[in-house]
Coordinates of C-alpha atoms in Angstrom, one line a residue:
X207 CA 31.6 12.7 25.4
X208 CA 30.4 11.6 28.9
X209 CA 28.0 13.5 31.1
X210 CA 27.4 14.5 34.7
X211 CA 24.5 16.5 35.8
X212 CA 24.8 20.1 37.0
X213 CA 25.9 21.6 39.4
X214 CA 28.9 19.4 38.9
X215 CA 30.6 19.5 35.4
X216 CA 30.7 16.7 32.9
X217 CA 33.6 14.6 31.7
X218 CA 34.8 14.1 28.1
X219 CA 33.7 11.4 25.7
X220 CA 36.8 9.4 26.5
X221 CA 37.1 10.4 30.2
X222 CA 40.6 10.7 31.6
X223 CA 40.1 10.4 35.3
X224 CA 43.4 11.5 36.9
X225 CA 43.9 9.1 39.8
X226 CA 47.4 8.4 38.4
X227 CA 49.1 11.2 36.4
X228 CA 50.1 10.6 32.8
X229 CA 53.7 11.2 31.7
X230 CA 54.2 14.5 29.8
X231 CA 54.1 14.4 26.0
X232 CA 56.3 16.7 24.1
X233 CA 54.6 18.7 21.3
X234 CA 56.0 18.1 17.8
X235 CA 58.7 20.7 17.1
X236 CA 57.6 21.4 13.6
X237 CA 54.0 21.9 14.7
X238 CA 55.1 24.4 17.4
X239 CA 57.2 26.3 14.9
X240 CA 54.3 26.3 12.4
X241 CA 51.8 27.5 14.9
X242 CA 54.0 29.8 17.0
X243 CA 56.8 31.2 14.7
X244 CA 57.8 33.8 17.2
X245 CA 58.2 31.3 20.1
X246 CA 61.8 30.3 20.4
X247 CA 61.5 27.3 22.6
X248 CA 63.8 24.3 22.0
X249 CA 62.0 21.0 21.8
X250 CA 64.0 19.7 24.8
X251 CA 63.2 22.8 26.8
X252 CA 59.6 22.5 25.9
X253 CA 59.5 18.9 27.1
X254 CA 61.3 19.9 30.2
X255 CA 58.8 22.7 30.9
X256 CA 56.0 20.2 30.5
X257 CA 57.7 17.8 32.8
X258 CA 58.2 20.5 35.4
X259 CA 54.5 21.1 35.4
X260 CA 53.5 17.5 36.0
X261 CA 53.6 17.7 39.8
X262 CA 51.2 20.7 39.7
X263 CA 48.9 18.8 37.4
X264 CA 48.9 15.9 39.6
X265 CA 47.8 18.0 42.5
X266 CA 45.0 19.6 40.5
X267 CA 43.6 16.4 39.0
X268 CA 42.6 13.9 41.6
X269 CA 39.5 11.9 42.2
X270 CA 37.5 15.1 42.5
X271 CA 38.3 16.4 39.0
X272 CA 38.1 15.4 35.3
X273 CA 39.8 16.5 32.1
X274 CA 38.2 18.0 29.1
X275 CA 39.8 17.1 25.8
X276 CA 39.5 19.5 22.8
X277 CA 37.7 17.8 19.9
X278 CA 38.1 18.5 16.2
X279 CA 35.0 20.6 15.9
X280 CA 34.2 24.2 15.1
X281 CA 32.9 24.8 18.6
X282 CA 36.2 23.8 20.4
X283 CA 38.2 25.8 17.8
X284 CA 36.0 28.8 18.4
X285 CA 37.4 29.0 22.0
X286 CA 40.8 29.5 20.5
X287 CA 39.9 32.0 17.8
X288 CA 41.5 35.4 18.1
X289 CA 44.1 34.3 20.6
X290 CA 47.1 34.4 18.2
X291 CA 47.2 30.7 17.5
X292 CA 45.3 31.1 14.3
X293 CA 45.5 33.8 11.7
X294 CA 42.6 36.2 11.3
X295 CA 41.4 34.5 8.2
X296 CA 41.4 31.1 10.0
X297 CA 39.5 32.6 12.9
X298 CA 36.9 34.0 10.5
X299 CA 36.7 30.6 8.8
X300 CA 36.0 28.9 12.2
X301 CA 33.2 31.4 13.0
X302 CA 31.8 31.0 9.5
X303 CA 31.8 27.2 9.8
X304 CA 30.0 27.3 13.2
X305 CA 27.4 29.8 11.9
X306 CA 26.8 27.8 8.8
X307 CA 26.3 24.6 10.8
X308 CA 23.8 26.3 13.1
X309 CA 21.8 27.7 10.1
X310 CA 21.8 24.3 8.3
X311 CA 20.6 22.5 11.4
X312 CA 17.9 25.1 12.0
X313 CA 16.7 24.8 8.5
X314 CA 16.6 21.0 8.6
X315 CA 14.7 21.1 11.9
X316 CA 12.1 23.5 10.5
X317 CA 11.6 21.5 7.3
X318 CA 11.2 18.3 9.3
X319 CA 8.8 19.9 11.7
X320 CA 6.7 21.5 9.0
X321 CA 6.5 18.6 6.5
X322 CA 7.6 15.2 7.8
X323 CA 6.4 14.6 11.3
X324 CA 2.8 13.9 10.5
X325 CA 1.9 10.4 9.3
X326 CA -1.0 9.6 7.0
X327 CA -2.6 7.1 9.3
X328 CA -5.2 9.1 11.0
X329 CA -8.8 8.6 12.2
X330 CA -9.9 10.5 9.1
X331 CA -8.0 8.1 6.8
X332 CA -9.6 5.1 8.6
X333 CA -13.1 6.6 8.0
X334 CA -12.4 7.5 4.4
X335 CA -11.1 3.9 3.7
X336 CA -14.2 2.5 5.4
X337 CA -16.4 4.6 3.2
X338 CA -14.4 3.7 0.1
X339 CA -14.7 0.0 0.8
X340 CA -18.5 0.2 1.4
X341 CA -19.2 2.4 -1.7
X342 CA -16.6 1.2 -4.2
X343 CA -14.5 -1.7 -3.0
X344 CA -17.2 -4.3 -3.3
X345 CA -19.1 -2.7 -6.2
X346 CA -19.7 -5.0 -9.2
X347 CA -18.4 -2.2 -11.4
X348 CA -14.9 -3.0 -10.3
X349 CA -15.0 -6.8 -10.6
X350 CA -12.3 -8.2 -12.8
X351 CA -13.9 -8.8 -16.1
X352 CA -11.6 -11.8 -16.9
X353 CA -11.3 -13.6 -13.6
X354 CA -14.6 -12.4 -11.9
X355 CA -12.6 -11.5 -8.9
X356 CA -14.0 -8.6 -6.7
X357 CA -11.7 -5.7 -6.2
X358 CA -11.3 -6.3 -2.5
X359 CA -10.1 -9.9 -3.0
X360 CA -7.3 -8.7 -5.3
X361 CA -6.4 -5.8 -3.0
X362 CA -6.2 -7.8 0.1
X363 CA -4.2 -10.7 -1.6
X364 CA -1.6 -8.2 -2.8
X365 CA -2.5 -8.7 -6.5
X366 CA -0.2 -6.8 -8.8
X367 CA -2.7 -6.7 -11.7
X368 CA -5.2 -4.2 -10.1
X369 CA -6.6 -1.6 -12.5
X370 CA -8.5 0.2 -9.8
X371 CA -7.9 1.0 -6.1
X372 CA -4.1 1.4 -6.6
X373 CA -3.9 4.1 -3.9
X374 CA -5.7 2.0 -1.4
X375 CA -3.7 -1.1 -2.3
X376 CA -0.4 0.9 -1.7
X377 CA -1.7 2.0 1.7
X378 CA -2.6 -1.6 2.6
X379 CA 0.8 -3.0 1.4
X380 CA 2.7 -0.4 3.4
X381 CA 0.7 -1.6 6.5
X382 CA 1.5 -5.2 5.7
X383 CA 5.2 -4.5 5.1
X384 CA 5.3 -2.9 8.6
X385 CA 4.3 -6.3 10.0
X386 CA 0.7 -5.6 10.7
X387 CA -2.0 -8.2 9.8
X388 CA -5.7 -8.1 9.9
X389 CA -6.9 -9.1 13.4
X390 CA -9.1 -12.1 14.0
X391 CA -12.1 -11.7 16.2
X392 CA -10.6 -14.0 18.8
X393 CA -7.4 -12.0 19.0
X394 CA -8.9 -8.5 18.7
X395 CA -7.9 -7.6 22.3
X396 CA -4.4 -9.0 22.2
X397 CA -1.8 -6.2 22.1
X398 CA 1.5 -7.0 20.3
X399 CA 4.0 -4.8 18.5
X400 CA 4.7 -5.6 14.8
X401 CA 8.2 -6.0 13.4
X402 CA 8.2 -2.5 12.0
X403 CA 7.4 -1.0 15.5
X404 CA 10.3 -2.9 17.0
X405 CA 12.6 -1.6 14.4
X406 CA 11.3 1.9 15.0
X407 CA 12.0 1.5 18.7
X408 CA 15.6 0.5 17.9
X409 CA 15.9 3.6 15.6
X410 CA 14.5 5.8 18.4
X411 CA 16.9 4.3 20.9
X412 CA 19.9 5.0 18.6
X413 CA 18.7 8.5 17.8
X414 CA 18.0 9.3 21.4
X415 CA 21.5 8.1 22.4
X416 CA 23.1 10.1 19.6
X417 CA 21.3 13.3 20.7
X418 CA 22.1 12.7 24.3
X419 CA 25.7 12.3 23.5
X420 CA 25.6 15.6 21.5
X421 CA 23.9 17.4 24.5
X422 CA 26.6 16.0 26.9
X423 CA 29.3 17.2 24.5
X424 CA 27.8 20.7 24.4
X425 CA 27.4 20.8 28.2
X426 CA 30.9 19.5 28.8
X427 CA 32.5 22.2 26.6
X428 CA 30.4 24.9 28.3
X429 CA 31.3 23.7 31.8
X430 CA 35.0 23.5 30.9
X431 CA 34.9 27.1 29.6
X432 CA 33.0 28.4 32.6
X433 CA 35.6 26.8 34.9
X434 CA 38.4 28.9 33.2
X435 CA 36.4 32.1 33.4
X436 CA 38.6 35.0 34.6
X437 CA 39.2 38.7 34.0
X438 CA 41.4 38.1 31.0
X439 CA 42.4 35.3 28.7
X440 CA 45.6 33.4 29.4
X441 CA 47.2 31.0 26.9
X442 CA 50.4 29.0 27.5
X443 CA 51.6 29.1 23.9
X444 CA 54.6 26.9 24.5
X445 CA 52.6 24.1 25.9
X446 CA 49.4 24.7 23.9
X447 CA 47.4 25.0 27.1
X448 CA 44.5 27.3 27.7
X449 CA 44.8 28.6 31.3
X450 CA 42.1 31.3 31.5
X451 CA 39.5 32.9 29.3
X452 CA 37.9 36.3 29.7
X453 CA 34.4 36.7 31.0
X454 CA 33.3 38.3 27.7
X455 CA 34.6 35.3 25.8
X456 CA 33.1 33.0 28.3
X457 CA 29.7 34.6 27.8
X458 CA 29.9 34.4 24.1
X459 CA 30.8 30.7 24.3
X460 CA 27.9 30.1 26.7
X461 CA 25.4 31.8 24.4
X462 CA 26.7 29.8 21.5
X463 CA 26.3 26.6 23.5
X464 CA 22.8 27.7 24.5
X465 CA 21.9 28.1 20.8
X466 CA 23.4 24.7 20.1
X467 CA 21.5 23.1 23.0
X468 CA 18.2 24.6 21.7
X469 CA 18.9 23.4 18.1
X470 CA 20.0 19.9 19.3
X471 CA 16.8 19.6 21.4
X472 CA 14.7 20.7 18.4
X473 CA 16.4 18.2 16.2
X474 CA 16.0 15.6 18.9
X475 CA 12.3 16.0 19.3
X476 CA 11.6 16.5 15.6
X477 CA 13.7 13.5 14.8
X478 CA 11.8 11.4 17.2
X479 CA 8.5 12.4 15.7
X480 CA 10.0 11.9 12.2
X481 CA 11.1 8.3 12.9
X482 CA 7.9 7.5 14.7
X483 CA 5.9 8.7 11.7
X484 CA 8.0 6.6 9.2
X485 CA 5.7 3.9 8.1
X486 CA 8.2 2.2 5.7
X487 CA 10.5 -0.3 7.3
X488 CA 13.0 0.1 4.5
X489 CA 13.3 3.9 5.2
X490 CA 13.6 3.7 9.0
X491 CA 17.4 2.9 9.0
X492 CA 18.0 5.4 6.2
X493 CA 16.2 8.1 8.1
X494 CA 18.1 7.4 11.3
X495 CA 21.4 7.8 9.4
X496 CA 20.2 10.9 7.7
X497 CA 19.3 12.5 11.0
X498 CA 22.7 11.7 12.5
X499 CA 24.4 13.3 9.5
X500 CA 22.3 16.5 10.1
X501 CA 23.2 16.5 13.8
X502 CA 26.9 16.2 13.0
X503 CA 27.0 18.5 10.0
X504 CA 29.3 20.9 12.0
X505 CA 32.0 18.1 12.2
X506 CA 31.6 17.5 8.4
X507 CA 32.1 21.1 7.4
X508 CA 34.9 21.7 10.0
X509 CA 36.9 18.7 8.7
X510 CA 36.2 19.7 5.1
X511 CA 37.0 23.4 5.3
X512 CA 39.6 23.8 8.0
X513 CA 43.3 23.8 7.1
X514 CA 45.5 21.1 8.5
X515 CA 47.2 23.6 10.7
X516 CA 44.0 24.4 12.5
X517 CA 43.0 20.7 12.9
X518 CA 46.4 19.8 14.3
X519 CA 46.4 22.7 16.7
X520 CA 43.0 21.8 18.2
X521 CA 44.0 18.2 18.4
X522 CA 47.2 19.0 20.3
X523 CA 45.6 21.4 22.8
X524 CA 46.3 20.3 26.3
X525 CA 43.3 19.0 28.3
X526 CA 41.4 21.3 30.6
X527 CA 41.3 20.1 34.2
X528 CA 37.9 20.8 35.9
X529 CA 37.4 20.3 39.6
X530 CA 34.1 18.7 40.6
X531 CA 32.0 20.7 43.0
X532 CA 30.2 17.6 44.3
X533 CA 32.2 14.5 43.4
X534 CA 30.0 12.2 45.4
X535 CA 27.3 12.6 42.8
X536 CA 29.5 11.3 40.0
X537 CA 28.4 7.7 40.8
X538 CA 24.9 8.6 39.6
X539 CA 26.2 9.8 36.2
X540 CA 25.7 6.6 34.2
X541 CA 22.4 5.8 35.9
X542 CA 21.0 9.2 35.0
X543 CA 22.1 8.8 31.4
X544 CA 20.4 5.4 31.1
X545 CA 17.3 6.6 32.9
X546 CA 17.1 9.7 30.6
X547 CA 17.3 7.7 27.4
X548 CA 14.8 5.1 28.7
X549 CA 12.3 7.8 29.7
X550 CA 12.6 9.5 26.3
X551 CA 12.3 6.3 24.3
X552 CA 9.3 5.1 26.4
X553 CA 7.6 8.5 26.1
X554 CA 8.2 8.6 22.3
X555 CA 6.6 5.2 22.0
X556 CA 3.5 6.1 24.0
X557 CA 3.0 9.6 22.5
X558 CA 3.9 9.0 18.9
X559 CA 4.7 5.5 17.8
X560 CA 1.9 3.5 19.5
X561 CA -0.9 5.8 18.2
X562 CA 0.4 5.4 14.7
X563 CA 0.6 1.6 15.1
X564 CA -3.0 1.6 16.4
X565 CA -4.2 3.6 13.4
X566 CA -2.3 1.3 11.0
X567 CA -4.0 -1.7 12.6
X568 CA -7.4 0.0 12.2
X569 CA -6.5 0.7 8.6
X570 CA -5.7 -3.0 8.0
X571 CA -8.9 -4.1 9.7
X572 CA -11.2 -1.7 7.9
X573 CA -9.7 -2.5 4.5
X574 CA -9.4 -6.3 4.6
X575 CA -11.2 -7.4 7.8
X576 CA -14.4 -9.4 7.7
X577 CA -15.7 -10.8 4.5
X578 CA -14.0 -9.5 1.3
X579 CA -15.2 -12.3 -1.1
X580 CA -18.4 -10.7 -2.4
X581 CA -19.6 -7.9 -4.7
X582 CA -22.8 -6.0 -4.9
X583 CA -24.9 -4.1 -7.3
X584 CA -27.9 -1.7 -6.8
X585 CA -30.9 -1.9 -9.1
X586 CA -33.0 1.0 -10.3
X587 CA -35.2 0.9 -7.3
X588 CA -32.3 1.2 -4.9
X589 CA -32.2 -2.4 -3.7
X590 CA -28.7 -3.8 -3.0
X591 CA -28.0 -7.4 -4.2
X592 CA -25.0 -9.4 -3.0
X593 CA -23.0 -11.8 -5.2
X594 CA -20.6 -14.2 -3.4
X595 CA -17.2 -15.1 -4.8
X596 CA -15.4 -18.3 -3.9
X597 CA -13.3 -19.1 -7.0
X598 CA -9.7 -20.1 -6.3
X599 CA -6.8 -18.6 -8.2
X600 CA -6.3 -21.9 -10.1
X601 CA -9.9 -21.8 -11.3
X602 CA -9.5 -18.2 -12.4
X603 CA -6.4 -19.1 -14.6
X604 CA -8.5 -21.8 -16.3
X605 CA -11.2 -19.4 -17.6
X606 CA -11.5 -19.0 -21.4
X607 CA -10.8 -15.3 -21.2
X608 CA -7.5 -15.9 -19.3
X609 CA -6.3 -18.6 -21.5
X610 CA -7.2 -16.6 -24.7
X611 CA -5.2 -13.6 -23.6
X612 CA -2.3 -15.7 -22.2
X613 CA -2.1 -17.6 -25.5
X614 CA -2.0 -14.4 -27.4
X615 CA 0.9 -13.1 -25.4
X616 CA 3.3 -15.8 -26.6
X617 CA 4.8 -16.1 -23.2
X618 CA 6.5 -19.3 -22.0
X619 CA 3.9 -22.0 -21.5
X620 CA 1.3 -20.3 -23.7
X621 CA 2.5 -22.3 -26.7
X622 CA 1.0 -25.4 -25.1
X623 CA -2.5 -23.9 -25.3
X624 CA -4.9 -24.4 -28.1
X625 CA -5.5 -21.1 -29.9
X626 CA -8.5 -19.6 -28.3
X627 CA -8.4 -15.8 -28.9
X628 CA -10.4 -14.8 -32.0
X629 CA -8.3 -13.2 -34.7
X630 CA -9.9 -11.2 -37.5
X631 CA -8.1 -11.5 -40.8
X632 CA -10.6 -9.6 -43.0
X633 CA -10.3 -5.9 -43.1
X634 CA -14.0 -5.5 -43.6
X635 CA -14.8 -7.7 -40.6
X636 CA -12.4 -5.7 -38.4
X637 CA -14.6 -2.6 -38.9
X638 CA -17.7 -4.7 -37.9
X639 CA -16.1 -6.5 -34.9
X640 CA -14.9 -3.3 -33.3
X641 CA -18.6 -2.4 -32.8
X642 CA -19.0 -5.3 -30.3
X643 CA -16.7 -3.7 -27.8
X644 CA -18.4 -2.4 -24.7
X645 CA -21.9 -3.8 -25.6
X646 CA -24.0 -5.8 -23.1
X647 CA -25.7 -9.1 -24.1
X648 CA -28.8 -7.4 -25.4
X649 CA -27.0 -4.8 -27.4
X650 CA -24.6 -7.4 -28.8
X651 CA -27.5 -9.5 -30.0
X652 CA -29.2 -6.5 -31.5
X653 CA -26.1 -5.8 -33.6
X654 CA -25.2 -9.4 -34.4
X655 CA -25.5 -9.6 -38.3
X656 CA -26.1 -13.3 -38.7
X657 CA -28.2 -16.0 -37.0
X658 CA -25.7 -18.9 -37.1
X659 CA -24.1 -21.1 -34.6
X660 CA -20.6 -19.9 -33.7
X661 CA -19.0 -23.1 -35.0
X662 CA -20.6 -22.8 -38.4
X663 CA -17.9 -23.2 -41.1
X664 CA -19.0 -20.1 -43.0
X665 CA -17.9 -17.9 -40.0
X666 CA -14.4 -19.5 -39.9
X667 CA -14.0 -19.1 -43.7
X668 CA -15.1 -15.5 -43.7
X669 CA -12.0 -14.4 -41.6
X670 CA -12.9 -15.2 -38.0
X671 CA -10.1 -17.5 -37.0
X672 CA -10.7 -19.7 -33.9
X673 CA -14.3 -18.5 -33.7
X674 CA -15.7 -22.1 -33.4
X675 CA -13.0 -23.3 -31.0
X676 CA -13.6 -20.3 -28.8
X677 CA -17.3 -21.0 -28.7
X678 CA -16.6 -24.6 -27.7
X679 CA -14.3 -23.6 -24.9
X680 CA -16.9 -21.1 -23.6
X681 CA -19.6 -23.8 -23.6
X682 CA -17.3 -26.1 -21.6
X683 CA -16.7 -23.3 -19.2
X684 CA -20.3 -22.3 -18.8
X685 CA -21.5 -25.8 -18.1
X686 CA -18.4 -27.1 -16.4
X687 CA -17.8 -30.1 -18.7
X688 CA -15.2 -31.3 -21.2
X689 CA -17.6 -33.4 -23.2
X690 CA -18.9 -30.6 -25.4
X691 CA -17.2 -30.2 -28.8
X692 CA -19.7 -28.3 -30.8
X693 CA -23.0 -26.4 -30.6
X694 CA -25.0 -29.5 -31.6
X695 CA -23.5 -31.5 -28.7
X696 CA -24.8 -28.8 -26.3
X697 CA -28.4 -29.0 -27.4
X698 CA -29.5 -30.6 -24.2
X699 CA -28.3 -27.6 -22.2
X700 CA -30.4 -25.1 -24.1
X701 CA -33.4 -25.7 -21.8
X702 CA -31.7 -27.2 -18.8
X703 CA -33.1 -25.1 -16.0
X704 CA -30.8 -26.7 -13.4
X705 CA -28.4 -23.9 -14.5
X706 CA -28.7 -20.2 -14.1
X707 CA -31.0 -18.4 -16.5
X708 CA -28.1 -16.3 -17.6
X709 CA -26.2 -19.4 -18.7
X710 CA -29.2 -20.3 -20.9
X711 CA -29.1 -16.9 -22.4
X712 CA -25.4 -17.2 -23.1
X713 CA -25.7 -20.5 -24.9
X714 CA -28.3 -18.9 -27.2
X715 CA -25.9 -16.2 -28.0
X716 CA -23.3 -18.8 -28.9
X717 CA -25.6 -21.3 -30.6
X718 CA -28.8 -19.5 -31.7
X719 CA -29.7 -22.1 -34.3
X720 CA -29.2 -25.1 -32.1
X721 CA -31.2 -23.6 -29.2
X722 CA -34.2 -22.7 -31.3
X723 CA -33.9 -18.9 -31.9
X724 CA -35.3 -19.6 -35.4
X725 CA -37.9 -22.1 -34.3
X726 CA -41.2 -21.5 -32.5
X727 CA -42.1 -25.1 -32.1
X728 CA -39.4 -26.2 -29.7
X729 CA -41.5 -25.6 -26.5
X730 CA -38.7 -23.6 -24.9
X731 CA -39.5 -21.8 -21.7
X732 CA -36.9 -19.2 -22.5
X733 CA -38.4 -16.1 -24.1
X734 CA -37.1 -15.5 -27.6
X735 CA -35.5 -12.0 -27.4
X736 CA -32.2 -10.3 -27.9
X737 CA -32.3 -9.6 -24.2
X738 CA -32.3 -13.3 -23.5
X739 CA -29.7 -14.5 -25.9
X740 CA -31.3 -14.7 -29.4
X741 CA -29.9 -12.3 -32.1
X742 CA -32.5 -10.0 -33.5
X743 CA -31.7 -11.2 -37.0
X744 CA -33.2 -14.6 -36.0
X745 CA -36.7 -13.1 -35.5
X746 CA -37.7 -13.3 -39.2
X747 CA -37.2 -17.0 -39.3
X748 CA -38.9 -17.3 -35.9
X749 CA -42.0 -15.5 -37.1
X750 CA -42.2 -17.7 -40.2
X751 CA -41.9 -20.8 -38.0
X752 CA -44.7 -19.5 -35.8
X753 CA -47.0 -19.1 -38.8
X754 CA -46.7 -22.8 -39.4
X755 CA -48.1 -23.6 -35.9
X756 CA -51.7 -24.6 -36.1
X757 CA -54.2 -23.3 -33.6
X758 CA -54.4 -26.3 -31.4
X759 CA -53.0 -27.4 -28.0
X760 CA -49.9 -29.5 -28.1
X761 CA -50.6 -33.2 -27.7
X762 CA -49.7 -34.9 -24.5
X763 CA -46.3 -36.5 -24.9
X764 CA -45.3 -34.3 -27.8
X765 CA -41.8 -32.9 -27.9
X766 CA -43.1 -29.3 -27.6
X767 CA -45.2 -29.9 -24.5
X768 CA -42.8 -32.3 -22.9
X769 CA -39.9 -29.8 -23.2
X770 CA -42.1 -27.0 -21.8
X771 CA -43.4 -29.1 -18.9
X772 CA -39.9 -30.4 -18.0
X773 CA -38.5 -26.9 -18.0
X774 CA -41.2 -25.7 -15.6
X775 CA -40.6 -28.7 -13.3
X776 CA -36.9 -27.9 -13.1
X777 CA -37.6 -24.3 -12.5
X778 CA -40.1 -24.8 -9.7
X779 CA -38.3 -27.9 -8.3
X780 CA -41.4 -30.1 -8.7
X781 CA -43.7 -31.4 -11.4
X782 CA -47.2 -30.1 -12.1
X783 CA -50.2 -32.2 -11.0
X784 CA -51.1 -32.9 -14.6
X785 CA -48.9 -33.0 -17.7
X786 CA -51.3 -31.5 -20.2
X787 CA -52.4 -28.0 -21.2
X788 CA -55.1 -28.2 -18.6
X789 CA -52.5 -27.5 -16.0
X790 CA -52.4 -23.9 -17.1
X791 CA -56.0 -23.2 -16.2
X792 CA -54.7 -22.3 -12.8
X793 CA -51.7 -20.2 -11.8
X794 CA -48.3 -21.9 -11.5
X795 CA -46.0 -21.1 -8.6
X796 CA -42.3 -20.5 -9.3
X797 CA -39.7 -17.8 -8.5
X798 CA -41.8 -17.1 -5.4
X799 CA -44.7 -15.8 -7.5
X800 CA -47.9 -17.3 -8.9
X801 CA -48.1 -16.8 -12.7
X802 CA -51.0 -17.3 -15.0
X803 CA -49.1 -18.9 -17.8
X804 CA -51.7 -17.7 -20.3
X805 CA -52.7 -14.3 -19.2
X806 CA -49.4 -13.0 -17.7
X807 CA -47.6 -13.1 -21.1
X808 CA -46.0 -9.6 -20.6
X809 CA -45.0 -10.3 -17.0
X810 CA -43.4 -13.6 -17.9
X811 CA -41.7 -12.1 -20.9
X812 CA -40.2 -9.3 -18.7
X813 CA -38.6 -12.0 -16.5
X814 CA -37.2 -14.0 -19.5
X815 CA -39.9 -16.7 -19.7
X816 CA -42.2 -17.7 -22.6
X817 CA -45.9 -17.9 -21.9
X818 CA -47.9 -21.0 -22.7
X819 CA -49.8 -19.3 -25.6
X820 CA -47.6 -20.9 -28.3
X821 CA -47.7 -24.4 -26.7
X822 CA -51.4 -24.3 -25.7
X823 CA -53.2 -21.7 -27.8
X824 CA -56.7 -23.1 -27.3
X825 CA -56.3 -23.3 -23.5
X826 CA -54.9 -19.8 -23.4
X827 CA -57.9 -18.5 -25.5
X828 CA -55.9 -17.5 -28.6
X829 CA -58.9 -18.6 -30.7
X830 CA -61.2 -16.3 -28.7
X831 CA -58.9 -13.2 -28.6
X832 CA -56.5 -13.7 -31.5
X833 CA -53.5 -11.6 -32.5
X834 CA -52.2 -11.4 -29.0
X835 CA -48.4 -11.7 -28.5
X836 CA -47.4 -15.3 -28.5
X837 CA -50.5 -16.7 -30.2
X838 CA -50.0 -18.5 -33.5
X839 CA -51.3 -16.3 -36.4
X840 CA -53.4 -19.3 -37.5
X841 CA -55.7 -18.6 -34.6
X842 CA -56.8 -15.4 -36.2
X843 CA -57.9 -17.1 -39.4
X844 CA -61.6 -18.0 -39.7

C-alpha cells in the first residue's frame, strides 16, 4: 500500500487515481444473496444502481483524491464487524484474529529484544581472545603431538582435526565465513565492507522496505476511516459500500491502528538490530524471511481462520474515496518514502552493523594476526622460551607418527605404506607396553626392561611386530636421510653434535647398544643416563665396562680420545688448541660457558655432557682423589 505524509491521507498499495472513472462492476448475485439474505435487489437493478452512482463518483474522485481498497486482513474486516454483513460469531472471530495477531507480534518483539539483538563480538570478547592466545594458544602444551603443529597454526588454517581451542576456532571460522580476513600492516587503515556486511545491508534494505509498507498500510486504513467519521455508521448494503462510520467506531479503529503502529515500529527496530547482529551469512536470508512472516502473521491467521464468506465480502467491498487536503504535496510522496528508507538503512549501518564488523575485524586480527608459527614453554624459574615452527603440511604428513596411524586405519592409500605402527601380539607384553603411555623420555628409559637395539631379532620374535622397522623409520626421520636401514648403520650419528642434543638422546633410546650405553670406553661426550637416552637397565653393563678401564690418560689418536675431542669441536664450533688430555688443564668454552672438564663433573652431567674423567683420569686427578663419579675404579686401587 502506498503512502503520503500527513496531513494529507495516503493511497492504497495499488493506487487507483481517479482521473478517468472506471465502469461500474456488478456484484455477484449469489454473493449478495449469501451476505444479505433480506435484501431483495435484482442483479440488473443492482447494476443499474451502481451505474446511476457513477457520475457522483466521478465528481468525488478527481486529481485531488485517492481510493482506499479493502484488503483481506483482520484489520479491514474489523471495520465491518457488527454492521450486519457478518454474523456475531464471524465478528467475534475477526476480533479474536486481530487480538491474537497483536499478542503474537508483541511476544515475538519482546523475545527478539531480550535475547537476540546482542552479538557476541564485543570489546570484552576481543580482550578475552587476546589473553587466551597469549596464555594458551601458543603454549607447547597444546602442540600437536603427531605433526608438531602449534595450536594457533591449526586454528588459523581452519584445521578440522583440532583437539583443543574448538570454541575459539568456531569464532574465527564464523568471522572468516562473514568475509573478514586478517589485516596486513600495509592495509590496516583501509576501510572496506566484507561480503557478509553487504548481504546484511541488503537484508536491512528489504526489511526496512517491508516495515515501511506495513506502516503505510496502517496509516492508509486509519486515514480512510477518519475520512468517513460521522455521527452514525452508514452502510450501503446493496452496493457493499461503507459510506460513514460512527465516531466511536472511528476512535476504536484509530486506537487499534495506534497499537499496530507501535508494534510494527517495535518489530522494525528490533528486526534491524537482530539482522545487524546476525554473524552467520547463511542465516541472514532465513532471518529476514522469518521476520517478514512475523510481521504478516495477521494475514496468515485471517486467511486460515476466516470463512470464505468473510473473505469474499471484504474483497468485494467498494473502495473508499478520500479527498486530499493538500494535493500539491503528493508529488513528494515517493521521494519521502525513498528518503525514509535510505535514512533508516544508513542509520542502522552506522549504529549497529559497522560496530559489529569492526569488532569482528579486531577478533580476526587478535586471533590470527602477526606471527602464529611458534610455541613457547616456561621453565621452573619463570623464563619463557620460544620455539619456531615452519614445517609445511606435506612434511607433517611424512612423519613416522602420521604414517603409522594412517597405515593402521586401512583407509584408501594406506595400503601402499610399509607397516610402521607397532602391534603387540603377546598378551603378557600388552600389559607391559601399556605402561609406556604418557611417560617422558627419562621415565620411559627408567621403565625399559631390556638394553637392546630396537631392531634386535629377539624383540620382533617376542611379539613386538614392526618394532625394528618402526625404529628405522624414526632414525630416518630424526636425521633426515633415507640411507639408514638399521641401528648399526646409524652408529656415526650417535655422537654427531651437528644435530640437536635431543636427537642424540633419542637415538640412544632407539639403539642403546650401538650408541655405547653399555660401554664406558667409547669416549662419548653424551652423559650416560636415562635422562639422556640410555635405559637404566644398561647401567650394569656400563659399570662392568668402566671397571676394565685402566687408570691412565687415553693415548693421542686413540678412538676414545679422538671421539671425545671431535664431539667437543663440533659442539663449540672449533677445535681445541691441543688434541691431548693436556687441553683439559684449562677451562673449555662451549654453550656460552667455560667448563672445567675435570672438576665440573656434576655441572656437565646436569647439562647432558660427560666429563673428561673417564677419558683422562690422570689429568683429572682420579689417582689423587679416587672414587669420584666418572673416575675408573682402577684408580682407587693401590
